[in-house]
Coordinates of C-alpha atoms in Angstrom, one line a residue:
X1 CA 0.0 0.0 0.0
X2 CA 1.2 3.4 -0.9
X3 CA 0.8 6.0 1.6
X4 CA 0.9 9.8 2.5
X5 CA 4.2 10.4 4.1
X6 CA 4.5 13.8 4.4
X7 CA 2.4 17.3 4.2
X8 CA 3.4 20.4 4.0
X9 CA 2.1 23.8 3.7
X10 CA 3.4 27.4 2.9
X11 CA 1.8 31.0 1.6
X12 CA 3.3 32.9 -1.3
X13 CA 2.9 36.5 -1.7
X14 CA 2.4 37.0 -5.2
X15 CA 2.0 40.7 -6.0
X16 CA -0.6 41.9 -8.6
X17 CA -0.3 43.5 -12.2
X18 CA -2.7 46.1 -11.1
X19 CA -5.0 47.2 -8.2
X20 CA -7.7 44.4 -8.4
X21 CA -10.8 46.3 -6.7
X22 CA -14.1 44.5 -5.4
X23 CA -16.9 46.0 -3.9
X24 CA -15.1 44.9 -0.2
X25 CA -11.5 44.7 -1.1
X26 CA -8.8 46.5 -3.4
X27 CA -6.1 43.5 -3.9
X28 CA -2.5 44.4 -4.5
X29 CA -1.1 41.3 -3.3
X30 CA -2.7 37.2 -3.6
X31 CA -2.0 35.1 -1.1
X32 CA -1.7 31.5 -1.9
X33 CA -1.8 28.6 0.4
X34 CA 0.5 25.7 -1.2
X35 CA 0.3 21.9 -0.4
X36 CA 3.1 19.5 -1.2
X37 CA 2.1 15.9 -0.6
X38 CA 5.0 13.5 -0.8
X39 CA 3.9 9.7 -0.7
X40 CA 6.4 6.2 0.5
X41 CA 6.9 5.6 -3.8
X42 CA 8.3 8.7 -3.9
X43 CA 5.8 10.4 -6.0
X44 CA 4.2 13.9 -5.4
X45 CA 1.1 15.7 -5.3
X46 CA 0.8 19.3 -5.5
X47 CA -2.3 21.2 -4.8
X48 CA -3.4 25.2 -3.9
X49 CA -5.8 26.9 -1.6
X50 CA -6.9 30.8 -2.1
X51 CA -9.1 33.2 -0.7
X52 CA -9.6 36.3 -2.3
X53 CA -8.9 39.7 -0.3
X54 CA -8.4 38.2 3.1
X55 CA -11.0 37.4 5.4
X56 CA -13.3 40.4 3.5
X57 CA -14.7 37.8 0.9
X58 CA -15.5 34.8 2.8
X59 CA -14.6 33.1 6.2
X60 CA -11.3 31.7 5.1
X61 CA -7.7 33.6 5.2
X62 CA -4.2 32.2 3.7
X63 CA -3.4 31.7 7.4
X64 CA -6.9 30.0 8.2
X65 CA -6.4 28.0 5.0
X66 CA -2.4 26.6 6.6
X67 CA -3.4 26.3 9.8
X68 CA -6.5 24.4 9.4
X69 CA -4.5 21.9 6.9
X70 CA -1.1 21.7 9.2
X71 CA -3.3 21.2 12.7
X72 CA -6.4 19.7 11.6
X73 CA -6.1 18.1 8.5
X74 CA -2.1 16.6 7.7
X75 CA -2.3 14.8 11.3
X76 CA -5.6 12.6 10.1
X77 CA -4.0 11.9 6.9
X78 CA -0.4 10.8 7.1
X79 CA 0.3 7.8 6.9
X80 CA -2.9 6.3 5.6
X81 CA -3.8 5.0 2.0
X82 CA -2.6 7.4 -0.5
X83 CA -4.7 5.6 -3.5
X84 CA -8.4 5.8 -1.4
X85 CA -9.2 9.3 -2.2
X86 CA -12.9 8.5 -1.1
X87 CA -11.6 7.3 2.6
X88 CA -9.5 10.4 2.7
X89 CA -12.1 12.6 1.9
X90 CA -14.3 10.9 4.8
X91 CA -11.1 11.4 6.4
X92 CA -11.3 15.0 5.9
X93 CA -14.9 15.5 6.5
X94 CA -15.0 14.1 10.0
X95 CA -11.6 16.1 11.2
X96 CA -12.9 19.5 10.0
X97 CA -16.6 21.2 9.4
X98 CA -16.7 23.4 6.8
X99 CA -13.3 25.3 5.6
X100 CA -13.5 24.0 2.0
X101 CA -10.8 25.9 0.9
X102 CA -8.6 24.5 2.9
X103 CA -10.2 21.2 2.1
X104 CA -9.7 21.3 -1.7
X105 CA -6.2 22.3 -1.0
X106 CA -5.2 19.1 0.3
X107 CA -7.7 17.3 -2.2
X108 CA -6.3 18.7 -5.0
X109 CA -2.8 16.9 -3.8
X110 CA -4.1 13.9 -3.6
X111 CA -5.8 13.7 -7.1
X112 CA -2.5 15.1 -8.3
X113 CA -0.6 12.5 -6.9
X114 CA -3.2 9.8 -8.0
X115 CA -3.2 10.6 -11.6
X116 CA 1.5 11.0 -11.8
X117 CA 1.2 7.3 -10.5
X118 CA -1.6 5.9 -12.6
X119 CA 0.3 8.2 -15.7
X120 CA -3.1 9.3 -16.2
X121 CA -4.4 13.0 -16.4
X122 CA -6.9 13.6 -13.8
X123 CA -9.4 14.5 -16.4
X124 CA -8.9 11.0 -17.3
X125 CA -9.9 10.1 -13.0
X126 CA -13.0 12.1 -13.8
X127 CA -14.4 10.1 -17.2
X128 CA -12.0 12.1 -19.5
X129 CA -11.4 15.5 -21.4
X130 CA -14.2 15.8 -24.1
X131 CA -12.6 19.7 -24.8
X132 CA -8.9 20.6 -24.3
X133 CA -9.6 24.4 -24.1
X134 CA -12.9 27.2 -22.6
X135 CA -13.1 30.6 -23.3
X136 CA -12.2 32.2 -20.6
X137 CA -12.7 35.7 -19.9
X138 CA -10.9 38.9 -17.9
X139 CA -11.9 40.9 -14.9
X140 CA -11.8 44.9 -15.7
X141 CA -11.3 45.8 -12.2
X142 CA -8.9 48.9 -12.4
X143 CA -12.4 51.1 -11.6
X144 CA -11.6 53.7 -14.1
X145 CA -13.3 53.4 -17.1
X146 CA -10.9 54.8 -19.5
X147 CA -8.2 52.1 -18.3
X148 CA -10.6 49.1 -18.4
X149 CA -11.4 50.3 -22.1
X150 CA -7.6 50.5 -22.8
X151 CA -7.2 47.1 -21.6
X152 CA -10.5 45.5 -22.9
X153 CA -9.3 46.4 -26.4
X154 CA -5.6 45.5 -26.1
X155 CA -6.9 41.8 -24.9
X156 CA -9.7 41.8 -28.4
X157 CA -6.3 42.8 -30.2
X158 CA -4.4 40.0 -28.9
X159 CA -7.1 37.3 -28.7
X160 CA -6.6 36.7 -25.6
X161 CA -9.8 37.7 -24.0
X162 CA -13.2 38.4 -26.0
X163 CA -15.2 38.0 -22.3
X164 CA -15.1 40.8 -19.8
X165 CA -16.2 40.9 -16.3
X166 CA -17.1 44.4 -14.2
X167 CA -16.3 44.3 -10.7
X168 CA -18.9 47.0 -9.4
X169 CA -21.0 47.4 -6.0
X170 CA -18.5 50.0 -4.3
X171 CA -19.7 53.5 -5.9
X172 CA -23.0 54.9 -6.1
X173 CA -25.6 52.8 -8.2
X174 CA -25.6 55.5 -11.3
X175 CA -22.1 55.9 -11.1
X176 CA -21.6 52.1 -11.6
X177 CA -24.1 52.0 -14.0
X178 CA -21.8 55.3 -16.0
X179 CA -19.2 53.2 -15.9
X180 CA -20.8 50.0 -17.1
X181 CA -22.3 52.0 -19.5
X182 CA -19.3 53.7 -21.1
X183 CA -17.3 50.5 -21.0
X184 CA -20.3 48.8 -22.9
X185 CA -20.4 51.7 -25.7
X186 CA -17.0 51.2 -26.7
X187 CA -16.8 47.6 -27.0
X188 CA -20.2 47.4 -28.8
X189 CA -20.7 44.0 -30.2
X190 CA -17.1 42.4 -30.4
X191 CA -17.0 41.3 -26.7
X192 CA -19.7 39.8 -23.9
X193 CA -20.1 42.0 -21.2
X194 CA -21.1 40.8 -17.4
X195 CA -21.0 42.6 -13.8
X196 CA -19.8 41.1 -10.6
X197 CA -21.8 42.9 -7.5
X198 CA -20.0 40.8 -4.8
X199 CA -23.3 41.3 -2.8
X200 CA -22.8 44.7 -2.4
X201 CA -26.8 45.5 -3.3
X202 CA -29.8 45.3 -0.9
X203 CA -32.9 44.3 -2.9
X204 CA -34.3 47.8 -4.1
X205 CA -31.1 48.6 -5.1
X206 CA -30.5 45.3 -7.2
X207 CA -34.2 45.9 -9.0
X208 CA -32.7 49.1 -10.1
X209 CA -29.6 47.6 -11.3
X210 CA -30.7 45.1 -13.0
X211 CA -33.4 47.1 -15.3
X212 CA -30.4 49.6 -16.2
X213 CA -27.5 47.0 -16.9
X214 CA -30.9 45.2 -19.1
X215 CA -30.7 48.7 -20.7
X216 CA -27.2 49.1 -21.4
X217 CA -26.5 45.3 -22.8
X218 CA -25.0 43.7 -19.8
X219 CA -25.4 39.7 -20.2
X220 CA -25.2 38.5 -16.4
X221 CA -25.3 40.1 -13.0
X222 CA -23.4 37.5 -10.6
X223 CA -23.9 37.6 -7.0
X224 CA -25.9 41.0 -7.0
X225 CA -27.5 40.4 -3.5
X226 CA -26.3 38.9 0.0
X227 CA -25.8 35.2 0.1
X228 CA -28.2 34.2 2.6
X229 CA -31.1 36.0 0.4
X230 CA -31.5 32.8 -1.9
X231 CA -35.5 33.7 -1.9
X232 CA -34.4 37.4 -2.9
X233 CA -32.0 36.3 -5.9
X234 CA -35.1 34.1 -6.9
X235 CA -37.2 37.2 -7.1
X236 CA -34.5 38.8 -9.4
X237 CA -33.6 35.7 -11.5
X238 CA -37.4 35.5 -12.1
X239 CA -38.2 39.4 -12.5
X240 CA -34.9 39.9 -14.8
X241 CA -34.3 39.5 -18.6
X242 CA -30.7 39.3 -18.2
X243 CA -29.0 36.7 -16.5
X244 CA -28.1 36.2 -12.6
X245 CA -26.0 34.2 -11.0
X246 CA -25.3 32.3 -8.0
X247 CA -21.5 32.7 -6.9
X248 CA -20.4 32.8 -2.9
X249 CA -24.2 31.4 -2.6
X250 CA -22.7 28.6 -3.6
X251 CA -20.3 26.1 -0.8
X252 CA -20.8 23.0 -2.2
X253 CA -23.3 20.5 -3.6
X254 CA -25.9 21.3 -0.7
X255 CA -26.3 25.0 -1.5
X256 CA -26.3 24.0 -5.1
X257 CA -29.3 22.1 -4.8
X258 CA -31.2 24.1 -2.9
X259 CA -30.4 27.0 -5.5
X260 CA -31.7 24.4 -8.3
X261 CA -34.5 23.2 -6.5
X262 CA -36.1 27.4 -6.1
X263 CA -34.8 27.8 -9.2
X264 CA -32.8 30.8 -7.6
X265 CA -30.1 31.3 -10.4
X266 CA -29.6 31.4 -14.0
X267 CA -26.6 30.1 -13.8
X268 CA -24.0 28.8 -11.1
X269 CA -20.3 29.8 -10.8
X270 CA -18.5 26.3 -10.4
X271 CA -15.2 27.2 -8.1
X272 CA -13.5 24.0 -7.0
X273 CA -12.4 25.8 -3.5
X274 CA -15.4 27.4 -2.5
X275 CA -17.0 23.7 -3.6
X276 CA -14.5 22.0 -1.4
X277 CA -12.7 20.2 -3.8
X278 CA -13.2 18.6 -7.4
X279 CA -15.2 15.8 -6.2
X280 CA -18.0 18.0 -4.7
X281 CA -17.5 20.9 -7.6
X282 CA -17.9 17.7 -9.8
X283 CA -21.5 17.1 -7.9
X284 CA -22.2 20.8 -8.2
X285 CA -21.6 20.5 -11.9
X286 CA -23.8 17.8 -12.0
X287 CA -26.7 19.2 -10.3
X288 CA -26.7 21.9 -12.5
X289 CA -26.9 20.1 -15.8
X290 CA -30.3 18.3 -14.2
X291 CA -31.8 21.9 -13.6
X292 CA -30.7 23.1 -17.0
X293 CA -29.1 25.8 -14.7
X294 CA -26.0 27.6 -17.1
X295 CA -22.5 26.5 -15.8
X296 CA -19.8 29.1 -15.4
X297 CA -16.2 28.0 -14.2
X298 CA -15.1 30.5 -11.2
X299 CA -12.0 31.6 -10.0
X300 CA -10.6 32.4 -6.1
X301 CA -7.8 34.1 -8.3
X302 CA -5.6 31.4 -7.8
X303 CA -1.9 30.4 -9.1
X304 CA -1.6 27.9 -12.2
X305 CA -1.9 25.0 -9.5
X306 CA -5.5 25.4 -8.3
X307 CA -5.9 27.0 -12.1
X308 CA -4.9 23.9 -13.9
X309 CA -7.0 21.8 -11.2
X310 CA -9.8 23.4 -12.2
X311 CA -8.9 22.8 -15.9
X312 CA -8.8 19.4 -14.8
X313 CA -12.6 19.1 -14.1
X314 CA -14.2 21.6 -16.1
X315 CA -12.7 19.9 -19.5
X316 CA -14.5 17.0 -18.5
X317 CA -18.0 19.2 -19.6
X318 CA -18.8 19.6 -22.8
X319 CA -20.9 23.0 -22.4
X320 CA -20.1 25.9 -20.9
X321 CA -22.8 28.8 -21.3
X322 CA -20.5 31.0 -19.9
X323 CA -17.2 30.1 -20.5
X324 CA -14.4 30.4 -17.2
X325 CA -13.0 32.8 -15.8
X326 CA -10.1 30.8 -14.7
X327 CA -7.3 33.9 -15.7
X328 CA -5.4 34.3 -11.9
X329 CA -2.2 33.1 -13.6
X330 CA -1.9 36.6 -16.0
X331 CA -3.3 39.3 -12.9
X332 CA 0.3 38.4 -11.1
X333 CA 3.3 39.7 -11.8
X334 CA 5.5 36.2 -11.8
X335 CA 4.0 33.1 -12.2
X336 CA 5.2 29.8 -10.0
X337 CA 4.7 27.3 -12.4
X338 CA 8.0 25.9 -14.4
X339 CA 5.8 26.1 -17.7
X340 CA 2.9 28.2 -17.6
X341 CA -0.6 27.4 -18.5
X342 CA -1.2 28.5 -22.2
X343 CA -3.6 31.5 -22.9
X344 CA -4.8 31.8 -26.8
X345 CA -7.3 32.0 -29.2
X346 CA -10.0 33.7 -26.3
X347 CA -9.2 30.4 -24.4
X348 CA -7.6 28.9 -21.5
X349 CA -5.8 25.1 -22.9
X350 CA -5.8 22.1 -20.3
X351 CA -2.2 21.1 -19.7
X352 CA -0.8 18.0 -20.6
X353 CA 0.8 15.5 -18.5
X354 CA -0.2 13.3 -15.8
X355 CA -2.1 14.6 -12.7
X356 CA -3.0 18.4 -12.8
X357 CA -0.3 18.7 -15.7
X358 CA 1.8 21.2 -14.1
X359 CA 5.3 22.0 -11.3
X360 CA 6.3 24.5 -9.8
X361 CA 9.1 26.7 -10.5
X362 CA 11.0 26.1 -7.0
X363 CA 13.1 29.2 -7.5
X364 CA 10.3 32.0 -7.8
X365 CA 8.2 30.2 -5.1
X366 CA 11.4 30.5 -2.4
X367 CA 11.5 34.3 -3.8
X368 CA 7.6 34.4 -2.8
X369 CA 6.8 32.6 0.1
X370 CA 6.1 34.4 3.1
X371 CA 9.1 35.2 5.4
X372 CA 11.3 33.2 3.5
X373 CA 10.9 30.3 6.1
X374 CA 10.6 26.3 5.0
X375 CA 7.2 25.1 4.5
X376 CA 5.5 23.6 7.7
X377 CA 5.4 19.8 7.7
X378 CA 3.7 17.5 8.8
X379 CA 5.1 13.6 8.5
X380 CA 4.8 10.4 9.2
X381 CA 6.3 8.6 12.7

């Protein structure tokens, strides 16, 4: 039997191309949580955990993220069956209630690890890739609207990006809608345009928004309203012609069917973390193909690890209404993977290789990780 022999954990600061701003956070800096799993044949599994502008987004930190993995979740797993992915996942369930981030982290390692020793992509663990790329789209999240043009049309010239997402919900509701509004004029027909609200709108406000993004040609709204207000997104997914989605609504296949069961969303951003790993993100998917709810793949604006994770999974779906947004990679200013995931063509490309695909460039991540210290691990007696 092959088994876990050693965890470890460290965060890497990896500093931003831009200001990324959010209705509750302006991001300079990502912090990224990575897991090294090194198993008794000598293989390894890599995997990433991410939260997005500390604890402002959600209830999970970098620091929450190590600490639950190095305390909590290393201790029940070393030394046990490397191969039994479903016992370590019950594993994982019983040692720690909620944290999914954290969970995927380590999950992500162990599917990793899986596939290098089968010589099998995980794609291949998860019924196979039936696409090797999805179009993937960019944030604009500078908040001037004269920069997010300049940028919008530099990624239409370079076919990178033909997908655009606002990140609004901080400003007054006519000055977002200004914005919007001006971004939307220039780009006229060549690129999709949807918002992000980050729940930053009560109900009232979100009625408004919605009937004046309808006006201006926004596709989707994500998110527009608290999370806990599933009966109030229902209202606006019903009451609105353009599209609403479900995003930090959305933990894991639980909240997922409860969302498909009200009908509550349009369409459901699939994030692997905030799922708690590619298994339940893989249930999440599921449930939403049965409600003929529109899948979109989300991002925690991770490194190429979690990135090409994700990749992993999502190329395993034939249709994507609404594309990815899986772009974290090209918003940093180095990149930590020894060959990075490929970006063409208005599409993100699944890597090839066994596992998740990809390694790390050792020498940026010592040049990144926090302190400069040794990763913390944990290993078998």
């Amino acid at each position: 039997m092959i088994t876990i022999d050693r965890i470890s954990t460290e965060i890497v600061d990896l500093p931003t191309i831009r200001g990324h701003v959010l209705s509750m956070a302006t991001m300079t800096v990502q912090s990224v949580v990575l897991v090294r799993m090194d198993f008794s044949d000598g293989s390894t599994g890599l995997g990433e955990g991410t939260s997005i502008g500390g604890l402002s987004y959600g209830s999970e930190s970098p620091e929450s993220i190590k600490s639950a993995i190095d305390c909590y979740l290393a201790p029940v797993l070393v030394g046990t069956d490397a191969d039994n992915i479903s016992a370590a996942r019950n594993l994982i369930a019983k040692a720690v209630r909620g944290n999914p981030i954290a969970r995927s982290a380590v999950e992500i390692a162990l599917w990793d690890g899986l596939g290098k020793r089968l010589g099998v992509p995980v794609a291949q663990l998860f019924g196979g890739a039936v696409r090797q790329g999805i179009d993937v789209a960019w944030t604009l999240a500078s908040g001037n609207s004269d920069t997010d043009i300049a940028e919008a049309e530099e990624m239409l010239e370079t076919r990178r990006h033909r997908q655009f997402k606002l990140k609004i919900g901080k400003r007054a509701l006519k000055d977002d809608l200004a914005h919007v509004g001006r971004i939307k004029a220039a780009l006229g027909d060549r690129a999709r345009l949807t918002v992000d609200v980050n729940q930053a709108w009560d109900l009232h406000t979100a009625r408004d928004g919605l009937r004046g993004l309808e006006e201006i040609g926004v596709a989707m709204a994500e998110q527009p309203i608290d999370l806990r207000q599933r009966d109030q997104l229902k209202s606006l997914t019903d009451g609105s012609a353009i599209a609403v989605m479900a995003d930090e609504a959305l933990t894991g296949p639980v909240d997922a069917m409860r969302h498909a069961g009200d009908r509550a969303a349009d369409a459901f951003a699939v994030k692997v973390a905030q799922s708690g790993g590619l298994a339940n993100a893989a249930e999440v998917i599921a449930i939403a193909k049965a409600a003929g709810i529109g899948l979109y793949g989300g991002t925690m604006l991770e490194s190429g690890v979690a990135t090409a994770a994700s990749l992993q999974l999502f190329c395993t779906v034939e249709h994507w209404a609404w594309g990815c947004e899986l772009f974290g990679p090209l918003l940093f200013t180095d990149e930590v993977l020894a060959e990075p995931l490929v970006y063409r063509d208005f599409q993100v490309w699944l890597p090839e290789g066994p596992g998740i695909g990809v390694s790390l460039d050792e020498e940026r991540v010592r040049r990144y990780r926090r302190g400069g210290a040794e990763p913390v691990a944990i290993v078998a007696e």
